[in-house]
PDB file of C-alpha atoms in Angstrom:
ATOM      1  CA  UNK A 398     144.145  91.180 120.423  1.00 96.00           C
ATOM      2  CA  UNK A 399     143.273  89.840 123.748  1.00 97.00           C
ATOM      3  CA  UNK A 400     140.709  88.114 125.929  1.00 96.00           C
ATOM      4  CA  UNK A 401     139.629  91.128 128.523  1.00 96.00           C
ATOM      5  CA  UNK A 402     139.873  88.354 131.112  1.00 95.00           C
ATOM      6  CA  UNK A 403     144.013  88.379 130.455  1.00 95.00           C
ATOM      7  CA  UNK A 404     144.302  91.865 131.937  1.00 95.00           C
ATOM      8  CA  UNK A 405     145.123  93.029 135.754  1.00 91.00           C
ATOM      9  CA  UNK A 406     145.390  96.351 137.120  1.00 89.00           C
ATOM     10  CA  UNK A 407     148.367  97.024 139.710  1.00 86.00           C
ATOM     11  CA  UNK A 408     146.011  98.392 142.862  1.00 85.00           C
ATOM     12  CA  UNK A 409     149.539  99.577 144.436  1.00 84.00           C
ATOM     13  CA  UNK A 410     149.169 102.764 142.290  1.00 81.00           C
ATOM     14  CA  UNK A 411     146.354 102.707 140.349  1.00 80.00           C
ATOM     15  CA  UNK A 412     143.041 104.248 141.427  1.00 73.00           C
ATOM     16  CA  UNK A 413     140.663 102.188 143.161  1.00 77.00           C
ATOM     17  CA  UNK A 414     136.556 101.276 141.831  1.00 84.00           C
ATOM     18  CA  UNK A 415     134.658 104.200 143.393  1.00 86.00           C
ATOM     19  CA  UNK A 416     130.691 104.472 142.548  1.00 91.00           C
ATOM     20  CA  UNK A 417     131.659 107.081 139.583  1.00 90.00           C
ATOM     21  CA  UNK A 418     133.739 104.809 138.147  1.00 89.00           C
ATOM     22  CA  UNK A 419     131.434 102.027 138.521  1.00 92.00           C
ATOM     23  CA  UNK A 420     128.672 103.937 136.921  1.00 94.00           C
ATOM     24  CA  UNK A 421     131.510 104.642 133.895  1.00 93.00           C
ATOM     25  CA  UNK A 422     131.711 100.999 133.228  1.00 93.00           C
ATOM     26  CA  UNK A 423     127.906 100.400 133.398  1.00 95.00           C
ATOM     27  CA  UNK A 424     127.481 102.795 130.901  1.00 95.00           C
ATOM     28  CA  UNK A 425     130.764 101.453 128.603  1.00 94.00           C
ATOM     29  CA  UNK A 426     128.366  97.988 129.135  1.00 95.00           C
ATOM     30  CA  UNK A 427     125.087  99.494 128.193  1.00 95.00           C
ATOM     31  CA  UNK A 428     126.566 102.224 125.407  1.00 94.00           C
ATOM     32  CA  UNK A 429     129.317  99.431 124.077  1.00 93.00           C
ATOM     33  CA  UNK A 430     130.316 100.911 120.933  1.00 92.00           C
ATOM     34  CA  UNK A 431     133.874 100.203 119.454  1.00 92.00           C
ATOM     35  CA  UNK A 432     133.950 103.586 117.389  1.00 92.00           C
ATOM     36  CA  UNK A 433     133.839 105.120 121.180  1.00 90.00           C
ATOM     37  CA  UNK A 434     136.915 103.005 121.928  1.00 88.00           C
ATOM     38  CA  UNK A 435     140.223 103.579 122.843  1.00 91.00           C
ATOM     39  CA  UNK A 436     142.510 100.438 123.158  1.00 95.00           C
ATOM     40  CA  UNK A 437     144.105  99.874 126.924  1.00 96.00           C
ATOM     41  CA  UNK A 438     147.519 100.400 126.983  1.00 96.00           C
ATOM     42  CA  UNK A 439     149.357  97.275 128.792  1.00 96.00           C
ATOM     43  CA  UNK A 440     152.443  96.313 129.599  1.00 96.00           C
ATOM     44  CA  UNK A 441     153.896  92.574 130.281  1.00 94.00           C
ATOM     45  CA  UNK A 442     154.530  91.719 134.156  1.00 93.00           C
ATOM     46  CA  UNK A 443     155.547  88.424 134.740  1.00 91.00           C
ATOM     47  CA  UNK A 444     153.897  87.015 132.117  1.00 92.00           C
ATOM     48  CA  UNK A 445     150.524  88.999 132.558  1.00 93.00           C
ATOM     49  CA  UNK A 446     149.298  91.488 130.846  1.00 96.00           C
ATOM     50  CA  UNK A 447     148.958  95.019 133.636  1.00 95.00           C
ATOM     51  CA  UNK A 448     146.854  97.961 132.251  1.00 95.00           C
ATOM     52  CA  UNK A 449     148.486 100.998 132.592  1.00 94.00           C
ATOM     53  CA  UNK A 450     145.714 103.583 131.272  1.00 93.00           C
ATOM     54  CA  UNK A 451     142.249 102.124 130.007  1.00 93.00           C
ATOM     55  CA  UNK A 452     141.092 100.088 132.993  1.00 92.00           C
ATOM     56  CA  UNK A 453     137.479 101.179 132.432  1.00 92.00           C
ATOM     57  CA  UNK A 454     137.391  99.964 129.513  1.00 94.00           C
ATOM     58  CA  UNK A 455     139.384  96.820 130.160  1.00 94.00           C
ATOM     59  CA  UNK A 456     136.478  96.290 132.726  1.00 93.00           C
ATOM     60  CA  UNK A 457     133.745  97.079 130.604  1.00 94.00           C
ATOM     61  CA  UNK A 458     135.155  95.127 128.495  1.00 95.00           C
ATOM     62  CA  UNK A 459     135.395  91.800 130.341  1.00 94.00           C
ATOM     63  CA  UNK A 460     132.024  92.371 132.200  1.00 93.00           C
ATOM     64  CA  UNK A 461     130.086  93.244 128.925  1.00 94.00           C
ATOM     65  CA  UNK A 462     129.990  89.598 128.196  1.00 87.00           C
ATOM     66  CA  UNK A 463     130.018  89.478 124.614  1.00 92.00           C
ATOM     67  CA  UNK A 464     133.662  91.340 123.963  1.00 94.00           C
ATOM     68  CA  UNK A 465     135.885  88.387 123.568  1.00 95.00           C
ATOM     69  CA  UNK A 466     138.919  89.823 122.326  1.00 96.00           C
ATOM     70  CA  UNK A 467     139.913  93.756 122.373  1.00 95.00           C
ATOM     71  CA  UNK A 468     143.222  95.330 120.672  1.00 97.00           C
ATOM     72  CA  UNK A 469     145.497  96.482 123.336  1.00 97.00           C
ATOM     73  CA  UNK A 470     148.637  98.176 123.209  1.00 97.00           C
ATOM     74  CA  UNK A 471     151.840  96.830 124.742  1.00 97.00           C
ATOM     75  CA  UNK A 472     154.795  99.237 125.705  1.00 96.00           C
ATOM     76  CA  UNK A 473     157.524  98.414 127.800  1.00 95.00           C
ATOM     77  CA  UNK A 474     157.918  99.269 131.168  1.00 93.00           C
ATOM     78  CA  UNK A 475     159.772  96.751 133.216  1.00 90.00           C
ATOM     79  CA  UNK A 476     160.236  99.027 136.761  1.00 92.00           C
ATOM     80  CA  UNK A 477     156.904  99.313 138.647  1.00 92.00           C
ATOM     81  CA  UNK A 478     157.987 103.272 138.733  1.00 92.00           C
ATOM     82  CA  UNK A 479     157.918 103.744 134.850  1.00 93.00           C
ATOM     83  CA  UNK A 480     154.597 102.133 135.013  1.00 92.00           C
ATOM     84  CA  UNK A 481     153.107 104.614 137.561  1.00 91.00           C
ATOM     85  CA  UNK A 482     154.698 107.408 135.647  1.00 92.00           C
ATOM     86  CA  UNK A 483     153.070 106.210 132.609  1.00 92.00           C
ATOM     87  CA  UNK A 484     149.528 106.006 134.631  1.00 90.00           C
ATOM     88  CA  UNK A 485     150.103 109.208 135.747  1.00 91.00           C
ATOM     89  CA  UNK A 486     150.879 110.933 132.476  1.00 91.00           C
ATOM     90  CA  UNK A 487     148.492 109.099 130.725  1.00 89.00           C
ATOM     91  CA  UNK A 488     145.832 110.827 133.348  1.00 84.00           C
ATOM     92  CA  UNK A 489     147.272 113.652 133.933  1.00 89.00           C
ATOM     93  CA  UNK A 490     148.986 115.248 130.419  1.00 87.00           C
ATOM     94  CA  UNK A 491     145.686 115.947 128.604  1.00 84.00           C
ATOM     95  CA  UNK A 492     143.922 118.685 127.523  1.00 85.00           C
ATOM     96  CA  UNK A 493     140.137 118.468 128.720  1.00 86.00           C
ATOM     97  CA  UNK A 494     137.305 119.352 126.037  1.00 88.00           C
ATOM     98  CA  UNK A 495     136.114 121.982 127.746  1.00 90.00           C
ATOM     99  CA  UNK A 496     131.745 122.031 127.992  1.00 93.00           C
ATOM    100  CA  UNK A 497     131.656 124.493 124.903  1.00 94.00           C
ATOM    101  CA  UNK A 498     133.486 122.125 123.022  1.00 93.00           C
ATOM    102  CA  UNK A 499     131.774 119.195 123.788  1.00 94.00           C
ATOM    103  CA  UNK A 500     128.347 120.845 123.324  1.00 96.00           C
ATOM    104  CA  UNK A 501     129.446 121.974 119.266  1.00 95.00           C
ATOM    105  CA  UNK A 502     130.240 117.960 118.902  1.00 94.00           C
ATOM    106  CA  UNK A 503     127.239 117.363 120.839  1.00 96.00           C
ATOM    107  CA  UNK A 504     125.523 119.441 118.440  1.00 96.00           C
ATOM    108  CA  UNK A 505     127.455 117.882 115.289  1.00 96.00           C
ATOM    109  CA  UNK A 506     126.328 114.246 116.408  1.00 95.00           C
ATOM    110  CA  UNK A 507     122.426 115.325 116.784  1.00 97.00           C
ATOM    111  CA  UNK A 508     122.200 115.370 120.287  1.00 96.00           C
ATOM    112  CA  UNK A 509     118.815 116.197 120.974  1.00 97.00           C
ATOM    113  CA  UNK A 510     119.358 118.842 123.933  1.00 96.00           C
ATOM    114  CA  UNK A 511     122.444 120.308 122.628  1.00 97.00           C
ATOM    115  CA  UNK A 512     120.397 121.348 119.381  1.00 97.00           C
ATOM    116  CA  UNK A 513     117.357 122.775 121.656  1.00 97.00           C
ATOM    117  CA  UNK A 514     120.399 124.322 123.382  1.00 97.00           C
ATOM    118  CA  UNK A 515     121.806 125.608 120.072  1.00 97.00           C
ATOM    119  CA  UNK A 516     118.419 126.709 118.570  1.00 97.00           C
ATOM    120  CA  UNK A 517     117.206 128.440 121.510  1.00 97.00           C
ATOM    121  CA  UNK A 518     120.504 130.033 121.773  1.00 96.00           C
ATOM    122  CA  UNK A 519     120.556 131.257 118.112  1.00 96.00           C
ATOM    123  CA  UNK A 520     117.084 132.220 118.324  1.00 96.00           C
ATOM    124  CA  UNK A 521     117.871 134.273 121.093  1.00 96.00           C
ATOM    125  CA  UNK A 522     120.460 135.888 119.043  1.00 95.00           C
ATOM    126  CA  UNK A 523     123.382 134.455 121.982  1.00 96.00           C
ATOM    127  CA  UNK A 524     126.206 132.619 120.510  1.00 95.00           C
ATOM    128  CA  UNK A 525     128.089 130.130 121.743  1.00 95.00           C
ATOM    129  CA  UNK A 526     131.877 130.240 121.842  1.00 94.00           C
ATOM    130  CA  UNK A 527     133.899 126.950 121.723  1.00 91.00           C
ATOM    131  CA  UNK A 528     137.074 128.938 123.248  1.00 90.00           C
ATOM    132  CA  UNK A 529     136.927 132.296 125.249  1.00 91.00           C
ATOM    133  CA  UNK A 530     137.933 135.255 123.144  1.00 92.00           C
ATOM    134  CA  UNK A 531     141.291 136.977 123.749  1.00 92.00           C
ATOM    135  CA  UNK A 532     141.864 138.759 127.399  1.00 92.00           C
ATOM    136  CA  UNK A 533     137.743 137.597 127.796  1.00 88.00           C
ATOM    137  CA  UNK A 534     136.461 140.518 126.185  1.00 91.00           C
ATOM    138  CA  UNK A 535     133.319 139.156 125.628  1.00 90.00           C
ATOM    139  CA  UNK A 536     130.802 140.800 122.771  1.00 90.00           C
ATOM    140  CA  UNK A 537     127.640 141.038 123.894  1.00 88.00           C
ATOM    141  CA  UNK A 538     125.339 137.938 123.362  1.00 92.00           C
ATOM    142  CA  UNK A 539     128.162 135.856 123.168  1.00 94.00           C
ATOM    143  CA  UNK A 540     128.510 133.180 125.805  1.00 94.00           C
ATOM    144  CA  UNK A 541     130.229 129.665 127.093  1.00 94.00           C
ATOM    145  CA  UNK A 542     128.013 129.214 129.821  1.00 94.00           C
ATOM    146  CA  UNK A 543     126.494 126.074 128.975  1.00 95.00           C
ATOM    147  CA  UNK A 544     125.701 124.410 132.105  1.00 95.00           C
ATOM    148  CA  UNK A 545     123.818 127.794 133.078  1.00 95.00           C
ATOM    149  CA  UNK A 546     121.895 127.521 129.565  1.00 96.00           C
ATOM    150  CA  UNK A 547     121.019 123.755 130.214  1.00 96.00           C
ATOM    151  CA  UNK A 548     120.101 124.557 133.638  1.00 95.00           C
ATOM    152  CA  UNK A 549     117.344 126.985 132.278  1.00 96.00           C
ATOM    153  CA  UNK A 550     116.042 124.867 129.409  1.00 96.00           C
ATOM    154  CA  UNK A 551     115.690 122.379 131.717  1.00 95.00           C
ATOM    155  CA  UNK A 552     113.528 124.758 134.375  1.00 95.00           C
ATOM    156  CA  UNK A 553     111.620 126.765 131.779  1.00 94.00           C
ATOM    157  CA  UNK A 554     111.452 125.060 128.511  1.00 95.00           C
ATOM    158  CA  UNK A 555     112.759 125.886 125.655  1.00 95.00           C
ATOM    159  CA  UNK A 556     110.057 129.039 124.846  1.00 95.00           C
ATOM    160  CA  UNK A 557     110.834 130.033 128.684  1.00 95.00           C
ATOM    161  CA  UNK A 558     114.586 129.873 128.086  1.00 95.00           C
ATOM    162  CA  UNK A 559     115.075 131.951 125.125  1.00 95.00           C
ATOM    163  CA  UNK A 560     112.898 135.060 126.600  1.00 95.00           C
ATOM    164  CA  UNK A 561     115.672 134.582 129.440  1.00 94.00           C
ATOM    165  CA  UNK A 562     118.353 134.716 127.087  1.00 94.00           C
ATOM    166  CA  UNK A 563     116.689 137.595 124.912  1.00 93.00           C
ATOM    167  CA  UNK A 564     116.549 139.968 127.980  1.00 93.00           C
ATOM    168  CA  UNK A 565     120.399 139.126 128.522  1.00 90.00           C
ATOM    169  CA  UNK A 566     121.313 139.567 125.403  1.00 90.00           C
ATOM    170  CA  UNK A 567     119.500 142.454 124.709  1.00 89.00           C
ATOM    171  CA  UNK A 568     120.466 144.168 128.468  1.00 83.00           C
ATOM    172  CA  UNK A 569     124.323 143.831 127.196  1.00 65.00           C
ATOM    173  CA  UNK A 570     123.464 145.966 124.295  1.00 59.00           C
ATOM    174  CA  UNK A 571     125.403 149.525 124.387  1.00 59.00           C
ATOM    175  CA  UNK A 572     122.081 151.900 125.365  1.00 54.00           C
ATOM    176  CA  UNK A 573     122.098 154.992 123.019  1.00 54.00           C
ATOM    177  CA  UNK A 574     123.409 158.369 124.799  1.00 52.00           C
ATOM    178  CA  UNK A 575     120.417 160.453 125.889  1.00 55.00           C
ATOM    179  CA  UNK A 576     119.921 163.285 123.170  1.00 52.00           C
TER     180      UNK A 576
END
């Protein structure tokens, strides 16, 4: 446990503030919530403690004002290249939750528009796919275009957006050969 105002980021390698990441840490401020929380990982340079992934956070952390001490992890990493190799694994070796995926935890944790999402969807008969089925052979009315679906709720309403989705779903239908 540490006092947020203990850590330093290494600039030499480490990404710089840009406005996205500044509106990240206004929202770690405004959303604080430790369950959301991932501790910093640090390591000790000369007596100081220099985050190596979770510099958001550290940052939210020291400008929320009422965070006064935050677990941290410590490794060790005493060559300023193991700690940029750490940064960049820690950023780069991830799997990303794709939108489909976030949208079914969305849906899990009551998000309001992911369950107008989900109902319209259902009630449309589409269905959402967390993953994209083998060689993306689609059936019809399934989908993982969330962003599109979003997009549409957002222009016509929910009402609005499920006629959309009915006409898709029922125009991928296999049509009956002519007798």
């Amino acid at each position: 446990m540490v006092s947020p105002s203990e850590l330093w980021v290494d600039e030499s390698y480490q990404r710089g503030l840009s406005d996205r990441s500044m509106r990240l840490i206004r929202k770690i401020i405004g959303e604080w919530d430790w369950t959301a929380f991932k501790p910093p990982v640090v390591v000790e340079v000369d007596g100081k403690l220099q985050v190596i992934d979770g510099q958001h956070t550290a940052l939210g952390a020291l400008t929320h004002g009422g965070i006064e001490q935050l677990p941290v992890l410590v490794v060790k990493a005493d060559r300023q290249e193991l700690r940029a190799n750490a940064f960049v694994r820690h950023n780069r070796d991830r799997i990303q939750v794709t939108p489909t995926q976030l949208h079914t935890a969305m849906v899990a944790a009551g998000d309001e528009d992911a369950l107008t999402i989900a109902q319209v969807c259902e009630r449309a008969g589409a269905t959402i796919l967390k993953n994209p089925p083998p060689f993306s052979q689609f059936k019809p009315g399934e989908t993982m275009a969330i962003s599109t679906i979003s997009a549409v709720v957002s222009r016509r309403h929910a009402v609005g957006a499920r006629k959309v989705l009915e006409v898709c779903v029922k125009g991928a239908l296999p049509r009956s050969r002519p007798r």
